[in-house]
Short mmCIF file of C-alpha atoms in Angstrom, two decimals:
data_model
loop_
_atom_site.label_atom_id
_atom_site.label_comp_id
_atom_site.label_asym_id
_atom_site.label_seq_id
_atom_site.Cartn_x
_atom_site.Cartn_y
_atom_site.Cartn_z
CA MET P 216 45.45 -164.05 241.36
CA THR P 217 46.48 -162.10 244.42
CA GLY P 218 46.31 -165.10 247.34
CA ASP P 219 46.71 -162.97 250.42
CA PHE P 220 48.38 -160.07 248.80
CA LYS P 221 46.97 -156.84 250.04
CA VAL P 222 47.53 -153.32 249.67
CA LEU P 223 47.32 -151.00 252.16
CA ILE P 224 46.50 -147.31 251.44
CA ALA P 225 47.25 -144.22 253.46
CA GLY P 226 45.21 -141.10 251.90
CA GLY P 227 41.53 -141.14 250.68
CA SER P 228 41.61 -138.03 248.45
CA LEU P 229 41.75 -138.21 244.78
CA VAL P 230 45.07 -140.55 244.50
CA GLY P 231 43.64 -142.91 247.29
CA LEU P 232 40.86 -143.38 246.09
CA THR P 233 41.32 -143.65 242.31
CA LEU P 234 43.86 -146.32 243.69
CA ALA P 235 41.67 -148.00 245.28
CA ILE P 236 39.25 -148.33 242.35
CA SER P 237 41.95 -149.30 240.09
CA LEU P 238 42.95 -151.89 242.50
CA GLU P 239 39.40 -153.24 242.49
CA ARG P 240 39.28 -153.58 238.53
CA ALA P 241 42.44 -155.61 238.81
CA GLY P 242 41.41 -158.03 241.54
CA ILE P 243 43.96 -156.71 244.13
CA ASP P 244 42.90 -156.80 247.81
CA TYR P 245 43.21 -153.64 250.01
CA GLU P 246 42.10 -151.19 252.82
CA LEU P 247 42.02 -147.66 252.56
CA PHE P 248 42.85 -145.09 255.49
CA GLU P 249 41.62 -141.35 255.68
CA LYS P 250 42.37 -139.33 258.49
CA GLY P 251 39.00 -137.30 257.81
CA ASP P 252 35.98 -137.78 255.92
CA PHE P 253 35.65 -138.56 252.30
CA ALA P 254 34.57 -136.46 249.58
CA PRO P 255 34.76 -133.25 252.12
CA GLN P 256 33.14 -129.96 250.54
CA LEU P 257 36.71 -128.38 250.56
CA GLY P 258 36.34 -126.03 247.57
CA ALA P 259 39.25 -127.24 245.69
CA SER P 260 39.32 -128.11 241.88
CA ILE P 261 41.38 -130.39 239.30
CA GLY P 262 41.89 -129.90 235.96
CA PHE P 263 41.57 -132.84 233.76
CA TYR P 264 43.75 -133.30 230.59
CA PRO P 265 42.70 -135.63 228.18
CA HIS P 266 45.15 -138.71 229.05
CA SER P 267 43.21 -138.15 232.81
CA ASN P 268 40.04 -138.55 231.14
CA GLN P 269 41.07 -141.83 229.47
CA LEU P 270 42.34 -143.35 232.80
CA MET P 271 38.81 -142.36 234.37
CA ASP P 272 37.12 -144.02 231.10
CA GLN P 273 38.99 -147.02 231.35
CA LEU P 274 37.83 -147.40 235.11
CA GLY P 275 34.19 -146.64 234.25
CA VAL P 276 34.21 -143.04 236.11
CA TRP P 277 34.18 -140.92 233.35
CA PRO P 278 30.72 -140.55 232.40
CA GLU P 279 29.69 -139.64 235.59
CA ILE P 280 32.24 -137.03 235.88
CA GLU P 281 31.50 -135.68 232.38
CA LYS P 282 28.01 -135.10 233.72
CA VAL P 283 28.90 -131.90 236.25
CA VAL P 284 31.68 -130.32 233.91
CA VAL P 285 32.09 -127.72 230.99
CA PRO P 286 34.97 -128.35 228.79
CA LEU P 287 37.22 -125.10 228.98
CA ARG P 288 37.44 -123.76 225.25
CA GLU P 289 38.45 -120.00 225.25
CA ARG P 290 41.25 -118.53 227.48
CA TYR P 291 42.18 -114.87 227.49
CA HIS P 292 45.67 -113.67 228.73
CA PHE P 293 45.63 -109.82 230.19
CA ASP P 294 48.43 -107.63 231.42
CA GLU P 295 48.26 -105.52 234.46
CA THR P 296 46.56 -102.87 232.94
CA GLY P 297 43.76 -104.84 231.33
CA TYR P 298 45.17 -105.15 228.07
CA CYS P 299 44.30 -108.81 226.15
CA MET P 300 47.91 -109.98 225.23
CA GLU P 301 46.46 -113.19 223.84
CA THR P 302 43.80 -115.50 223.19
CA SER P 303 43.76 -119.32 223.11
CA ILE P 304 42.18 -122.55 223.34
CA ALA P 305 42.56 -124.28 226.51
CA LEU P 306 42.74 -128.18 226.63
CA GLN P 307 41.58 -129.08 229.79
CA TYR P 308 38.43 -129.65 231.99
CA LEU P 309 38.01 -128.43 235.28
CA GLN P 310 36.01 -130.20 238.14
CA GLN P 311 34.77 -129.18 241.44
CA TYR P 312 34.96 -131.23 244.55
CA GLU P 313 32.10 -133.45 243.23
CA MET P 314 35.16 -135.64 241.80
CA LEU P 315 35.70 -137.16 244.94
CA ARG P 316 31.98 -137.74 245.68
CA ILE P 317 31.71 -139.52 242.29
CA LEU P 318 35.04 -141.80 243.05
CA HIS P 319 33.65 -142.81 246.49
CA ASN P 320 30.41 -143.60 244.40
CA TYR P 321 32.36 -146.21 242.86
CA ILE P 322 34.15 -148.10 245.40
CA ALA P 323 32.79 -151.56 245.34
CA ASP P 324 33.14 -152.52 249.05
CA PRO P 325 32.72 -149.51 250.78
CA LYS P 326 33.49 -151.45 253.87
CA LYS P 327 37.15 -151.40 253.02
CA LEU P 328 37.14 -147.59 253.65
CA HIS P 329 37.92 -146.45 256.77
CA SER P 330 37.49 -142.72 257.37
CA GLN P 331 38.65 -140.46 260.46
CA SER P 332 41.53 -143.24 260.92
CA PRO P 333 45.03 -141.85 259.90
CA VAL P 334 47.87 -144.11 260.01
CA VAL P 335 50.16 -143.08 262.75
CA ALA P 336 52.57 -145.81 262.99
CA TYR P 337 53.53 -148.92 260.75
CA GLU P 338 55.94 -152.16 261.62
CA GLU P 339 57.19 -154.37 259.03
CA THR P 340 57.99 -158.03 259.20
CA PRO P 341 59.50 -160.65 256.60
CA PHE P 342 56.14 -161.27 255.86
CA GLY P 343 54.14 -158.10 255.62
CA ILE P 344 53.34 -154.64 257.07
CA THR P 345 51.14 -153.72 260.07
CA VAL P 346 49.55 -150.52 259.93
CA THR P 347 48.30 -148.84 263.49
CA THR P 348 45.39 -146.03 263.42
CA ALA P 349 45.09 -143.18 265.77
CA ASP P 350 42.19 -145.29 267.32
CA GLY P 351 44.41 -147.80 268.30
CA GLN P 352 43.07 -150.50 265.50
CA THR P 353 45.65 -152.40 263.78
CA PHE P 354 45.66 -153.93 260.24
CA GLN P 355 47.93 -156.35 258.48
CA GLY P 356 48.67 -156.20 254.52
CA SER P 357 51.32 -156.63 252.16
CA ILE P 358 52.80 -153.08 251.18
CA LEU P 359 51.72 -149.39 252.31
CA ILE P 360 51.39 -146.57 249.94
CA GLY P 361 51.63 -143.08 251.19
CA ALA P 362 48.90 -141.40 249.27
CA ASP P 363 48.41 -138.84 252.02
CA GLY P 364 49.35 -135.47 250.42
CA VAL P 365 52.37 -133.11 250.46
CA HIS P 366 52.13 -133.01 254.31
CA SER P 367 52.65 -136.91 254.37
CA ARG P 368 52.42 -138.88 258.02
CA VAL P 369 53.60 -141.73 255.88
CA ARG P 370 56.25 -140.14 254.64
CA ARG P 371 57.71 -138.74 258.10
CA LEU P 372 57.24 -142.36 259.39
CA MET P 373 59.36 -143.77 256.41
CA ALA P 374 62.03 -140.83 257.06
CA ASP P 375 62.21 -141.89 260.70
CA LYS P 376 62.95 -145.37 259.71
CA ILE P 377 65.72 -144.61 257.23
CA ARG P 378 67.17 -142.17 259.94
CA LEU P 379 68.09 -145.22 261.77
CA THR P 380 71.11 -146.11 259.22
CA ASN P 381 70.99 -143.12 257.05
CA THR P 382 70.76 -139.59 258.72
CA ALA P 383 71.74 -137.52 255.72
CA LEU P 384 68.98 -139.88 253.45
CA ALA P 385 66.01 -138.90 256.09
CA GLU P 386 66.64 -135.10 256.36
CA GLY P 387 67.13 -135.21 252.57
CA ILE P 388 63.38 -136.59 252.34
CA GLU P 389 61.97 -134.60 255.24
CA GLN P 390 63.65 -131.07 253.32
CA SER P 391 62.32 -132.25 249.72
CA PHE P 392 60.26 -129.52 249.12
CA THR P 393 60.52 -125.71 248.42
CA SER P 394 58.20 -122.87 248.36
CA GLU P 395 58.43 -119.43 246.53
CA TYR P 396 55.06 -118.89 246.18
CA LYS P 397 51.71 -118.78 247.99
CA CYS P 398 48.05 -119.49 246.51
CA LEU P 399 44.81 -117.82 247.57
CA PHE P 400 42.35 -120.51 246.00
CA ALA P 401 38.49 -120.61 245.93
CA VAL P 402 35.01 -121.02 244.65
CA SER P 403 32.62 -118.45 243.85
CA ARG P 404 29.21 -118.23 242.99
CA ASN P 405 28.76 -117.30 238.95
CA ASP P 406 25.44 -115.76 238.98
CA PRO P 407 24.05 -116.58 235.45
CA ALA P 408 22.21 -113.08 235.51
CA THR P 409 25.31 -111.48 235.39
CA PRO P 410 28.33 -113.74 235.28
CA PHE P 411 31.85 -112.74 236.38
CA LEU P 412 33.02 -114.61 233.04
CA PRO P 413 30.99 -117.17 230.74
CA ASP P 414 30.79 -121.02 231.08
CA GLY P 415 33.71 -122.52 229.50
CA THR P 416 36.21 -119.71 229.93
CA VAL P 417 39.59 -119.04 231.37
CA HIS P 418 40.75 -115.74 232.63
CA ASN P 419 44.31 -115.26 233.26
CA VAL P 420 46.31 -111.96 234.96
CA TYR P 421 50.01 -111.43 234.88
CA HIS P 422 51.45 -108.64 237.11
CA GLN P 423 55.02 -108.93 238.24
CA ASP P 424 55.50 -111.03 241.30
CA HIS P 425 51.74 -112.25 241.45
CA SER P 426 49.46 -113.29 238.92
CA ALA P 427 45.47 -114.70 238.99
CA LEU P 428 43.66 -117.41 237.09
CA ALA P 429 39.79 -117.78 236.71
CA ALA P 430 37.76 -120.54 235.01
CA THR P 431 34.36 -121.48 234.87
CA GLY P 432 34.20 -125.30 234.20
CA VAL P 433 31.13 -126.04 236.55
CA PRO P 434 27.79 -124.18 235.61
CA GLY P 435 27.06 -121.38 238.33
CA LEU P 436 30.80 -121.54 240.03
CA VAL P 437 33.92 -119.73 239.26
CA PHE P 438 37.31 -121.79 240.19
CA TRP P 439 39.94 -118.98 240.91
CA PHE P 440 43.67 -118.63 242.27
CA LEU P 441 45.72 -115.98 243.36
CA PHE P 442 49.59 -116.79 243.47
CA ILE P 443 51.94 -114.21 245.45
CA ARG P 444 55.73 -114.75 245.09
CA THR P 445 57.13 -115.07 248.84
CA PRO P 446 60.51 -115.44 250.05
CA ILE P 447 61.73 -118.87 249.58
CA THR P 448 61.44 -121.50 252.28
CA ARG P 449 61.76 -125.30 252.96
CA THR P 450 60.03 -127.95 254.14
CA PRO P 451 59.21 -128.53 257.04
CA ASN P 452 59.51 -125.09 257.70
CA CYS P 453 57.00 -123.59 255.04
CA PRO P 454 54.32 -121.10 256.15
CA GLN P 455 50.76 -122.24 257.26
CA TYR P 456 48.22 -119.91 257.08
CA THR P 457 45.12 -118.99 259.17
CA ASP P 458 41.25 -118.14 257.87
CA ALA P 459 42.61 -114.13 259.28
CA ASP P 460 45.57 -114.63 256.63
CA ALA P 461 43.28 -115.31 253.73
CA ASP P 462 40.86 -112.68 254.30
CA ALA P 463 43.71 -110.09 254.85
CA LEU P 464 45.44 -111.13 251.47
CA ALA P 465 42.20 -111.10 249.49
CA HIS P 466 41.72 -107.38 250.80
CA GLU P 467 45.12 -106.56 249.85
CA TYR P 468 45.15 -107.50 246.28
CA GLY P 469 41.42 -106.98 246.09
CA HIS P 470 41.58 -104.50 243.20
CA VAL P 471 43.55 -107.22 241.23
CA ALA P 472 41.16 -107.91 237.84
CA PRO P 473 41.69 -111.41 236.75
CA GLY P 474 39.51 -110.51 233.81
CA PRO P 475 37.43 -107.79 232.82
CA GLY P 476 34.42 -106.27 234.81
CA TYR P 477 35.37 -108.10 238.14
CA THR P 478 38.35 -108.23 240.74
CA ILE P 479 39.57 -110.56 243.50
CA ARG P 480 37.40 -108.65 246.20
CA ASP P 481 34.32 -109.39 244.14
CA LEU P 482 35.22 -113.11 243.69
CA TRP P 483 36.42 -113.42 247.48
CA THR P 484 32.85 -111.99 248.82
CA THR P 485 30.91 -114.58 246.78
CA ARG P 486 32.89 -117.17 247.62
CA VAL P 487 31.68 -120.74 248.43
CA LYS P 488 34.81 -121.89 250.08
CA GLY P 489 38.59 -120.52 250.31
CA SER P 490 41.64 -121.01 251.47
CA LEU P 491 45.32 -119.44 251.44
CA VAL P 492 48.11 -122.30 251.47
CA SER P 493 51.85 -122.38 250.60
CA LEU P 494 53.08 -124.07 247.18
CA GLU P 495 55.26 -126.51 247.72
CA GLU P 496 57.38 -127.83 244.81
CA GLY P 497 59.76 -130.62 244.57
CA LEU P 498 60.62 -134.29 243.92
CA VAL P 499 61.11 -136.69 247.22
CA SER P 500 64.87 -138.34 246.78
CA GLN P 501 63.59 -141.40 247.55
CA TRP P 502 59.98 -142.78 247.23
CA SER P 503 60.40 -146.26 248.78
CA HIS P 504 61.51 -148.16 251.95
CA GLY P 505 61.06 -151.79 252.54
CA ARG P 506 57.35 -152.41 252.05
CA VAL P 507 56.42 -148.71 251.73
CA LEU P 508 56.03 -146.33 248.78
CA LEU P 509 55.08 -142.84 248.53
CA LEU P 510 52.51 -141.85 245.76
CA GLY P 511 50.88 -138.06 244.01
CA ASP P 512 51.97 -135.09 246.30
CA ALA P 513 53.51 -137.30 249.19
CA ALA P 514 56.19 -137.99 246.34
CA HIS P 515 56.28 -135.06 244.24
CA LYS P 516 54.83 -131.62 244.27
CA VAL P 517 54.24 -129.19 241.50
CA THR P 518 52.71 -125.67 241.40
CA PRO P 519 49.09 -125.90 240.36
CA ASN P 520 48.85 -123.09 237.78
CA ALA P 521 49.04 -125.54 235.08
CA GLY P 522 46.97 -127.80 236.41
CA PHE P 523 49.59 -130.66 236.14
CA GLY P 524 49.86 -131.94 239.83
CA GLY P 525 46.89 -134.07 239.67
CA ASN P 526 47.13 -135.63 236.57
CA LEU P 527 50.62 -136.42 237.27
CA ALA P 528 49.48 -138.47 240.53
CA LEU P 529 46.84 -140.45 238.07
CA GLU P 530 49.49 -141.36 236.03
CA GLY P 531 51.37 -142.35 239.03
CA VAL P 532 48.51 -144.71 240.03
CA ALA P 533 48.51 -146.16 236.50
CA HIS P 534 52.21 -146.94 236.79
CA LEU P 535 52.11 -148.61 240.15
CA THR P 536 48.94 -150.54 239.28
CA ASN P 537 50.23 -151.99 236.21
CA ALA P 538 53.34 -153.16 237.59
CA LEU P 539 51.61 -154.69 240.37
CA VAL P 540 49.15 -156.49 238.42
CA VAL P 541 52.14 -158.14 236.34
CA LEU P 542 54.39 -158.94 239.63
CA LEU P 543 51.24 -160.70 240.89
CA ARG P 544 50.15 -162.60 237.51
CA ASP P 545 53.91 -163.69 237.06
CA SER P 546 54.18 -164.90 241.13
CA SER P 547 53.84 -168.39 241.71
CA PRO P 548 50.12 -169.52 242.40
CA GLY P 549 49.44 -168.87 246.36
CA ALA P 550 53.03 -167.44 247.07
CA ALA P 551 53.41 -163.72 248.45
CA PRO P 552 55.90 -161.88 246.87
CA THR P 553 59.27 -161.33 248.27
CA VAL P 554 60.62 -158.42 249.84
CA GLU P 555 63.23 -158.65 246.84
CA GLN P 556 60.46 -158.63 244.51
CA LEU P 557 58.67 -155.62 245.91
CA ALA P 558 62.09 -153.56 246.38
CA ALA P 559 62.31 -154.47 242.14
CA LEU P 560 58.75 -153.25 241.80
CA PHE P 561 59.30 -149.98 243.47
CA ALA P 562 62.28 -149.41 241.73
CA GLU P 563 60.38 -150.19 238.27
CA PHE P 564 58.00 -147.73 239.53
CA ASP P 565 60.50 -144.92 240.19
CA ARG P 566 62.23 -145.52 236.69
CA SER P 567 59.11 -145.21 234.85
CA HIS P 568 57.76 -142.63 236.93
CA ARG P 569 60.13 -139.91 237.91
CA PRO P 570 60.97 -139.10 234.62
CA ARG P 571 57.58 -137.73 234.03
CA ALA P 572 57.53 -136.13 237.20
CA THR P 573 61.02 -134.57 236.80
CA THR P 574 59.58 -132.82 233.34
CA VAL P 575 55.98 -131.81 234.85
CA LEU P 576 57.96 -130.31 237.71
CA GLY P 577 60.20 -128.29 235.23
CA LEU P 578 57.33 -127.46 233.30
CA SER P 579 54.80 -126.01 236.24
CA ALA P 580 57.98 -123.92 237.66
CA THR P 581 58.42 -122.32 234.16
CA ILE P 582 54.65 -121.47 233.97
CA THR P 583 54.20 -120.23 237.71
CA ARG P 584 57.29 -118.14 237.05
CA TYR P 585 56.02 -116.89 233.62
CA GLU P 586 52.62 -115.79 234.71
CA ALA P 587 54.07 -113.81 237.62
CA GLN P 588 56.73 -112.13 235.29
CA GLN P 589 59.43 -113.36 237.40
CA THR P 590 62.02 -112.11 234.70
CA GLY P 591 62.41 -109.72 231.96
CA PHE P 592 62.66 -112.39 229.72
CA LEU P 593 59.42 -113.97 230.79
CA ARG P 594 57.66 -110.78 230.60
CA PHE P 595 58.83 -110.46 226.88
CA ALA P 596 57.91 -114.22 226.31
CA ALA P 597 54.22 -113.48 227.27
CA ARG P 598 53.96 -109.95 225.42
CA TYR P 599 55.70 -110.51 222.32
CA LEU P 600 56.53 -114.71 221.65
CA SER P 601 53.60 -116.19 223.12
CA PRO P 602 50.64 -114.50 220.84
CA MET P 603 52.88 -115.62 217.67
CA VAL P 604 52.86 -118.77 218.09
CA PRO P 605 49.69 -120.62 216.72
CA ASP P 606 47.30 -122.59 218.82
CA ARG P 607 47.65 -125.55 216.30
CA TRP P 608 51.59 -125.65 217.24
CA LYS P 609 50.50 -125.11 221.00
CA ALA P 610 47.99 -128.24 220.93
CA ALA P 611 50.68 -130.11 219.15
CA LEU P 612 53.10 -130.09 221.66
CA PHE P 613 50.70 -130.79 224.33
CA VAL P 614 49.13 -133.78 222.41
CA ARG P 615 52.94 -135.13 222.39
CA PHE P 616 53.28 -134.53 226.24
CA ALA P 617 49.82 -136.22 226.90
CA SER P 618 50.57 -139.27 224.48
CA GLY P 619 53.62 -140.02 226.85
CA ALA P 620 50.96 -140.84 230.05
CA PRO P 621 50.61 -144.48 230.60
CA ARG P 622 47.14 -146.13 230.52
CA LEU P 623 46.01 -149.43 232.88
CA GLU P 624 47.26 -152.08 230.40
CA PHE P 625 45.12 -154.74 231.98
CA LEU P 626 41.70 -152.76 231.00
CA PRO P 627 40.41 -151.96 227.54
CA VAL P 628 40.29 -148.40 225.86
CA LYS P 629 37.37 -147.26 224.31
CA THR P 630 37.89 -145.46 220.69
CA VAL P 631 36.46 -142.32 221.96
CA VAL P 632 36.72 -140.48 225.48
CA ALA P 633 36.04 -136.82 226.30
CA GLY P 634 39.69 -135.84 225.97
CA GLY P 635 39.70 -137.19 222.20
CA LEU P 636 36.49 -135.13 221.35
CA MET P 637 38.10 -131.77 223.06
CA LEU P 638 41.16 -132.37 220.90
CA LYS P 639 39.33 -133.41 217.68
CA GLU P 640 37.41 -130.19 218.43
CA VAL P 641 40.64 -128.07 218.55
CA SER P 642 41.71 -129.59 215.31
CA GLU P 643 38.55 -128.85 213.54
CA ARG P 644 39.46 -125.32 214.68
CA GLU P 645 42.77 -125.08 213.83
CA GLY P 646 43.55 -127.66 210.79
CA LYS P 647 44.82 -130.62 210.53
CA ARG P 648 47.97 -130.96 212.22
CA ALA P 649 46.66 -131.24 215.67
CA ARG P 650 44.34 -133.99 214.46
CA SER P 651 47.07 -136.11 213.15
CA GLY P 652 49.04 -135.75 215.86
CA TRP P 653 46.71 -136.72 218.73
CA GLN P 654 46.06 -141.04 219.22
CA LEU P 655 44.34 -142.29 222.33
CA GLY P 656 46.81 -143.83 223.94
#
């Protein structure tokens, strides 16, 4: 189907690996370049919502993921005094870095994966694109996908190309993100004999200008986050933090209790991995140029409080792969798509994916500031409005949001996936309204 068409992918984390598997399932050739090692044990986590569960199920990956996770069922919201303002049902799964190992193991042809090989340059021709990696090797392909994260090298290279004809646009791309929060995140041991919180549980605590979240989605581990409001900065000048900065912040906020009976100090002391980062948020104004397209955090970055960022990135993988399948299927046999056809493909990707990214950016930003009680209204809403809204209404709103996510159109959809089961579980507890509102896909 694809002839000589090849996708070059920069970035081998969640987005890059998932895109690689999607392309394999579609029969599209690719090469993937990662600046470090694949599946590093960084202690990061990702919340999987039902539409992402469905996508992973289409790719055949979900059964392996499901073995290492626990569905999050109960969520408790506390104010700064420890008073429980609200209890609710969580509609997400939480995975550890095991996710990257699983994706890596599902790659059919490991020879297409190049570790310790960051893309440092690219050049376009009328017939393709050539990338150069840090060790001086060159690789030829048809398009380059920048899936290399919020600090994307491909995005900087693309901006440099645009700067030759449009300085203002290039500067806008480089300054696409702002940061008003920093986040101390870590994975800590959760001793079964004396656990910080039970499996399948989420604790949120709301203070003015800072908040914390702890969740147990993997047996024996707690994934937790401490969010702190900071002066607003803009890329490329957002702060970068050291291990010493992280340790100092953990000491400063060590008294904060995400839930009853334990503190940030307790969690930090028992950490397996941890780090302090700026939380950038925003949309890059232009996602493509020539044969280059940005994907995932390289194109849009949202705050992690609601867990939407990774799921949004996977939606982008689905949108892109679907568009590539249609383009190559409709092309003449053996004929490579023209630059004009690729431009139309990238424009269609922007048209289908940007509205969703804009919505997720706004939702995530609001939830971050809601949890940090940034305004008097948000403080009032957390204490008095949200607890009055039935969980079945919240579930119905979320179902409506999840139902707008794309699926992989070229692969079958199974009748039941874990996300569907989870929402069925909610409906059984909360009434028929949530059940009737959820449909797979």
